[in-house]
Short mmCIF file of C-alpha atoms and ligand atoms in Angstrom, two decimals:
data_model
loop_
_atom_site.label_atom_id
_atom_site.label_comp_id
_atom_site.label_asym_id
_atom_site.label_seq_id
_atom_site.Cartn_x
_atom_site.Cartn_y
_atom_site.Cartn_z
CA UNK A 1140 7.76 14.11 -23.12
CA UNK A 1141 10.34 12.18 -21.05
CA UNK A 1142 9.62 8.53 -20.08
CA UNK A 1143 7.23 7.82 -17.20
CA UNK A 1144 8.92 7.23 -13.86
CA UNK A 1145 7.79 4.37 -11.63
CA UNK A 1146 8.56 4.84 -7.91
CA UNK A 1147 8.69 1.28 -6.68
CA UNK A 1148 10.32 -1.31 -4.55
CA UNK A 1149 11.70 -4.44 -6.24
CA UNK A 1150 10.10 -7.08 -3.94
CA UNK A 1151 6.74 -5.33 -3.44
CA UNK A 1152 3.89 -7.30 -5.10
CA UNK A 1153 2.07 -4.16 -6.23
CA UNK A 1154 5.27 -2.87 -7.81
CA UNK A 1155 5.74 -6.11 -9.65
CA UNK A 1156 2.18 -5.82 -11.01
CA UNK A 1157 2.83 -2.30 -12.22
CA UNK A 1158 6.17 -3.24 -13.78
CA UNK A 1159 4.58 -6.22 -15.59
CA UNK A 1160 1.85 -3.97 -17.01
CA UNK A 1161 4.44 -1.41 -18.24
CA UNK A 1162 6.68 -4.08 -19.77
CA UNK A 1163 3.79 -5.94 -21.46
CA UNK A 1164 2.51 -2.60 -22.81
CA UNK A 1165 6.00 -1.99 -24.14
CA UNK A 1166 6.11 1.45 -22.49
CA UNK A 1167 9.69 2.67 -21.90
CA UNK A 1168 9.88 3.81 -18.32
CA UNK A 1169 12.48 4.64 -15.65
CA UNK A 1170 12.51 3.30 -12.16
CA UNK A 1171 13.16 5.28 -8.99
CA UNK A 1172 13.44 2.64 -6.24
CA UNK A 1173 11.86 3.57 -2.87
CA UNK A 1174 13.25 1.49 -0.06
CA UNK A 1175 10.16 0.57 1.93
CA UNK A 1176 12.05 -1.94 4.13
CA UNK A 1177 15.33 -0.75 5.60
CA UNK A 1178 15.18 2.95 4.93
CA UNK A 1179 11.39 3.48 5.27
CA UNK A 1180 11.77 5.99 2.43
CA UNK A 1181 7.99 5.84 1.76
CA UNK A 1182 7.54 8.10 4.85
CA UNK A 1183 9.97 10.77 3.68
CA UNK A 1184 8.12 14.07 3.10
CA UNK A 1185 9.11 14.27 -0.57
CA UNK A 1186 7.53 10.86 -1.22
CA UNK A 1187 4.43 11.51 0.83
CA UNK A 1188 3.89 14.63 -1.26
CA UNK A 1189 3.73 12.37 -4.29
CA UNK A 1190 1.88 9.50 -2.66
CA UNK A 1191 -0.16 10.70 0.38
CA UNK A 1192 -0.80 7.08 1.50
CA UNK A 1193 2.99 6.50 1.67
CA UNK A 1194 2.88 3.29 -0.33
CA UNK A 1195 4.53 2.10 -3.57
CA UNK A 1196 4.09 2.12 -6.49
CA UNK A 1197 3.56 5.67 -7.87
CA UNK A 1198 3.65 6.40 -11.57
CA UNK A 1199 4.67 9.88 -12.71
CA UNK A 1200 3.95 10.86 -16.36
CA UNK A 1201 5.16 14.39 -16.95
CA UNK A 1202 3.08 16.45 -14.43
CA UNK A 1203 0.57 13.66 -13.82
CA UNK A 1204 0.94 11.57 -10.64
CA UNK A 1205 -0.92 8.32 -10.51
CA UNK A 1206 -1.21 6.27 -7.31
CA UNK A 1207 -3.00 3.00 -6.47
CA UNK A 1208 -1.90 -0.03 -8.46
CA UNK A 1209 -5.27 -0.63 -10.18
CA UNK A 1210 -5.40 3.01 -11.28
CA UNK A 1211 -1.75 2.81 -12.41
CA UNK A 1212 -2.17 -0.28 -14.58
CA UNK A 1213 -5.39 1.16 -16.11
CA UNK A 1214 -3.51 4.35 -16.87
CA UNK A 1215 -0.75 2.26 -18.51
CA UNK A 1216 -3.46 0.43 -20.54
CA UNK A 1217 -4.60 3.81 -21.88
CA UNK A 1218 -1.18 4.43 -23.43
CA UNK A 1219 -0.17 3.36 -26.93
CA UNK A 1220 0.73 -0.30 -27.21
CA UNK A 1221 -0.87 -3.74 -27.17
CA UNK A 1222 -4.42 -3.90 -25.78
CA UNK A 1223 -4.25 -5.31 -22.28
CA UNK A 1224 -7.86 -4.61 -21.33
CA UNK A 1225 -9.03 -8.19 -21.30
CA UNK A 1226 -12.70 -9.24 -21.33
CA UNK A 1227 -15.53 -7.94 -19.07
CA UNK A 1228 -14.19 -10.00 -16.13
CA UNK A 1229 -10.77 -8.28 -16.15
CA UNK A 1230 -11.48 -5.36 -13.73
CA UNK A 1231 -13.10 -7.77 -11.25
CA UNK A 1232 -10.01 -9.92 -11.35
CA UNK A 1233 -7.79 -6.94 -10.54
CA UNK A 1234 -9.88 -6.19 -7.44
CA UNK A 1235 -10.07 -9.85 -6.38
CA UNK A 1236 -6.34 -10.47 -6.82
CA UNK A 1237 -5.57 -7.27 -4.90
CA UNK A 1238 -7.92 -8.29 -2.08
CA UNK A 1239 -5.98 -10.91 -0.02
CA UNK A 1240 -4.27 -9.53 3.04
CA UNK A 1241 -0.72 -10.15 1.73
CA UNK A 1242 0.72 -9.09 5.11
CA UNK A 1243 -1.15 -11.88 6.88
CA UNK A 1244 0.24 -14.43 4.36
CA UNK A 1245 3.73 -13.08 5.03
CA UNK A 1246 3.74 -12.78 8.77
CA UNK A 1247 1.70 -15.86 9.76
CA UNK A 1248 4.94 -17.89 10.03
CA UNK A 1249 6.90 -15.25 11.93
CA UNK A 1250 4.87 -15.13 15.11
CA UNK A 1251 6.12 -15.56 18.61
CA UNK A 1252 4.15 -18.09 20.69
CA UNK A 1253 1.84 -15.34 22.02
CA UNK A 1254 0.94 -14.36 18.45
CA UNK A 1255 3.05 -11.21 18.26
CA UNK A 1256 5.12 -10.52 15.15
CA UNK A 1257 8.32 -8.68 16.22
CA UNK A 1258 8.61 -6.85 12.89
CA UNK A 1259 5.04 -5.54 13.17
CA UNK A 1260 5.63 -4.42 16.72
CA UNK A 1261 8.87 -2.66 15.55
CA UNK A 1262 6.86 -1.07 12.73
CA UNK A 1263 4.42 0.36 15.35
CA UNK A 1264 7.38 1.85 17.25
CA UNK A 1265 8.78 3.39 14.04
CA UNK A 1266 5.39 4.94 13.22
CA UNK A 1267 5.07 6.46 16.65
CA UNK A 1268 8.61 7.89 16.42
CA UNK A 1269 7.83 9.34 12.96
CA UNK A 1270 4.63 10.90 14.39
CA UNK A 1271 6.78 12.71 17.00
CA UNK A 1272 9.13 13.96 14.31
CA UNK A 1273 6.54 14.86 11.67
CA UNK A 1274 3.39 16.32 13.28
CA UNK A 1275 2.46 17.58 9.79
CA UNK A 1276 1.91 13.97 8.79
CA UNK A 1277 -0.31 13.18 11.76
CA UNK A 1278 -3.34 12.06 9.74
CA UNK A 1279 -1.32 9.58 7.71
CA UNK A 1280 0.68 8.29 10.62
CA UNK A 1281 -2.22 8.03 13.04
CA UNK A 1282 -4.09 6.06 10.42
CA UNK A 1283 -1.13 3.72 9.93
CA UNK A 1284 -0.68 3.26 13.68
CA UNK A 1285 -4.34 2.29 13.98
CA UNK A 1286 -3.90 -0.17 11.03
CA UNK A 1287 -0.81 -1.62 12.64
CA UNK A 1288 -2.77 -2.26 15.89
CA UNK A 1289 -5.57 -4.00 13.97
CA UNK A 1290 -2.98 -6.13 12.19
CA UNK A 1291 -1.34 -7.14 15.46
CA UNK A 1292 -4.73 -8.04 16.89
CA UNK A 1293 -5.62 -10.12 13.82
CA UNK A 1294 -2.34 -12.08 14.00
CA UNK A 1295 -3.27 -13.17 17.53
CA UNK A 1296 -6.29 -15.08 16.18
CA UNK A 1297 -5.29 -18.29 14.37
CA UNK A 1298 -8.80 -18.78 13.12
CA UNK A 1299 -8.71 -15.40 11.32
CA UNK A 1300 -5.36 -16.32 9.73
CA UNK A 1301 -6.98 -19.58 8.58
CA UNK A 1302 -9.87 -17.59 7.06
CA UNK A 1303 -7.38 -15.49 5.05
CA UNK A 1304 -5.59 -18.63 3.83
CA UNK A 1305 -8.86 -20.26 2.87
CA UNK A 1306 -10.05 -17.21 0.87
CA UNK A 1307 -6.66 -16.99 -0.83
CA UNK A 1308 -6.87 -20.62 -1.76
CA UNK A 1309 -10.37 -20.13 -3.16
CA UNK A 1310 -8.99 -17.30 -5.30
CA UNK A 1311 -6.31 -19.64 -6.66
CA UNK A 1312 -9.03 -22.23 -7.44
CA UNK A 1313 -11.00 -19.64 -9.34
CA UNK A 1314 -7.90 -18.70 -11.34
CA UNK A 1315 -7.38 -22.41 -12.12
CA UNK A 1316 -11.01 -22.73 -13.37
CA UNK A 1317 -10.60 -19.62 -15.54
CA UNK A 1318 -7.51 -20.98 -17.31
CA UNK A 1319 -9.11 -24.31 -17.78
CA UNK A 1320 -11.60 -22.64 -20.13
CA UNK A 1321 -9.32 -20.14 -21.86
CA UNK A 1322 -5.60 -19.44 -22.22
CA UNK A 1323 -5.51 -16.29 -20.08
CA UNK A 1324 -7.22 -15.20 -16.87
CA UNK A 1325 -9.57 -12.78 -18.58
CA UNK A 1326 -10.06 -14.14 -22.09
CA UNK A 1327 -8.10 -15.20 -25.10
CA UNK A 1328 -5.34 -12.57 -24.86
CA UNK A 1329 -2.81 -11.41 -22.23
CA UNK A 1330 -4.37 -8.68 -20.07
CA UNK A 1331 -3.80 -6.65 -16.93
CA UNK A 1332 -5.48 -9.53 -15.08
CA UNK A 1333 -2.51 -11.74 -16.05
CA UNK A 1334 -0.05 -9.14 -14.80
CA UNK A 1335 -1.81 -9.30 -11.45
CA UNK A 1336 -2.21 -13.13 -11.44
CA UNK A 1337 1.47 -13.59 -12.27
CA UNK A 1338 2.76 -11.40 -9.47
CA UNK A 1339 0.28 -12.97 -7.00
CA UNK A 1340 1.18 -16.55 -7.95
CA UNK A 1341 4.89 -15.68 -7.75
CA UNK A 1342 4.31 -14.48 -4.17
CA UNK A 1343 2.21 -17.49 -3.29
CA UNK A 1344 4.96 -19.72 -4.61
CA UNK A 1345 7.39 -18.11 -2.17
CA UNK A 1346 4.86 -18.81 0.64
CA UNK A 1347 4.94 -22.51 -0.37
CA UNK A 1348 1.40 -22.57 -1.82
CA UNK A 1349 2.42 -24.04 -5.16
CA UNK A 1350 0.86 -27.38 -4.12
CA UNK A 1351 -2.53 -25.62 -4.36
CA UNK A 1352 -2.28 -25.53 -8.15
CA UNK A 1353 0.00 -28.49 -8.96
CA UNK A 1354 -1.72 -30.71 -11.57
CA UNK A 1355 -4.32 -28.03 -12.48
CA UNK A 1356 -4.47 -25.88 -15.58
CA UNK A 1357 -2.84 -23.13 -13.49
CA UNK A 1358 0.45 -25.04 -13.40
CA UNK A 1359 0.73 -24.81 -17.25
CA UNK A 1360 -0.55 -21.21 -17.12
CA UNK A 1361 2.07 -20.15 -14.56
CA UNK A 1362 4.83 -21.83 -16.62
CA UNK A 1363 3.60 -19.84 -19.66
CA UNK A 1364 3.56 -16.55 -17.73
CA UNK A 1365 7.02 -17.23 -16.43
CA UNK A 1366 8.37 -18.01 -19.89
CA UNK A 1367 7.25 -14.57 -21.15
CA UNK A 1368 10.16 -12.07 -21.46
CA UNK A 1369 8.20 -9.72 -19.12
CA UNK A 1370 8.66 -12.00 -16.12
CA UNK A 1371 12.42 -11.34 -16.07
CA UNK A 1372 12.26 -7.80 -17.42
CA UNK A 1373 9.79 -6.77 -14.69
CA UNK A 1374 11.97 -8.52 -12.05
CA UNK A 1375 9.19 -10.70 -10.76
CA UNK A 1376 10.46 -12.70 -7.79
CA UNK A 1377 9.20 -16.20 -7.19
CA UNK A 1378 12.11 -17.89 -5.41
CA UNK A 1379 13.89 -17.30 -2.12
CA UNK A 1380 12.87 -17.09 1.47
CA UNK A 1381 9.75 -15.48 2.81
CA UNK A 1382 12.07 -13.74 5.22
CA UNK A 1383 13.70 -11.76 2.49
CA UNK A 1384 10.41 -10.14 1.50
N1 GSH B 2257 -3.78 0.21 -2.47
C1 GSH B 2257 -2.34 0.46 -2.67
C2 GSH B 2257 -1.57 -0.51 -1.78
C3 GSH B 2257 -0.11 -0.38 -2.00
C4 GSH B 2257 0.70 -1.07 -0.97
O1 GSH B 2257 0.19 -1.56 0.04
N2 GSH B 2257 1.99 -1.09 -1.22
C5 GSH B 2257 2.90 -1.74 -0.27
C6 GSH B 2257 3.86 -2.64 -1.08
S1 GSH B 2257 3.03 -3.90 -2.01
C7 GSH B 2257 3.71 -0.65 0.46
O2 GSH B 2257 4.11 0.31 -0.13
N3 GSH B 2257 4.03 -0.93 1.73
C8 GSH B 2257 4.79 0.02 2.47
C9 GSH B 2257 4.15 0.33 3.74
O3 GSH B 2257 3.09 -0.23 4.03
O4 GSH B 2257 4.68 1.08 4.54
C10 GSH B 2257 -2.06 0.22 -4.13
O5 GSH B 2257 -2.71 -0.59 -4.72
O6 GSH B 2257 -1.16 0.89 -4.61
#
């Protein structure tokens, strides 16, 4: 069978998680980049046919199409290669690390004084235009338009943004406690939880949150994850401007 194909976007955190899992599992794979920023390729009918939620990543293995990052990395774990299953806490970590509203973390510094984020407003316009052009995708696009409105509303409430920051910081503290006790997030060996933690910490670093873990066991942990060949091979991004994300 030919190599699995990962439909992804370089900067997307979920794509980085999937790539880390594939590289650590030593699974040869091909990438088919989907430009979710400038070209909005995720809404093209051929991609929506693969991934009905119009998000990256998607993993295609022969005739099998796997969507949702947690399902993707677990599917990767089921392939031949090193055991990345981790201990009994691993699956909980995947859910917890996926839980922060990464969009809030990204857009909280890009707000106009009235709390509107021009990029999110523009996204709403794009979605409405696409709805006019693609009535066959009404369910998907109407759902995304409603989600975009909720997001715009949330961004107008500084206290809600603070809540998201506080719960993200608490997650980082829990990661620090985990690696105080053991070398990896979910036990004594590298697991899927480390693929998720690495991509999340890389993103948090770009947001300027590195101070949250300076001087804790997570500082050494992140250095160790960054020194693994997978960090570069999976194109994990932890430098540069928030505005380039
Ligand atoms: N639950 C999905 C979420 C995927 C997701 O939100 N992907 C983002 C990139 S990290 C995306 O494709 N965004 C494009 C868009 O929202 O239009 C998963 O885990 O795969």
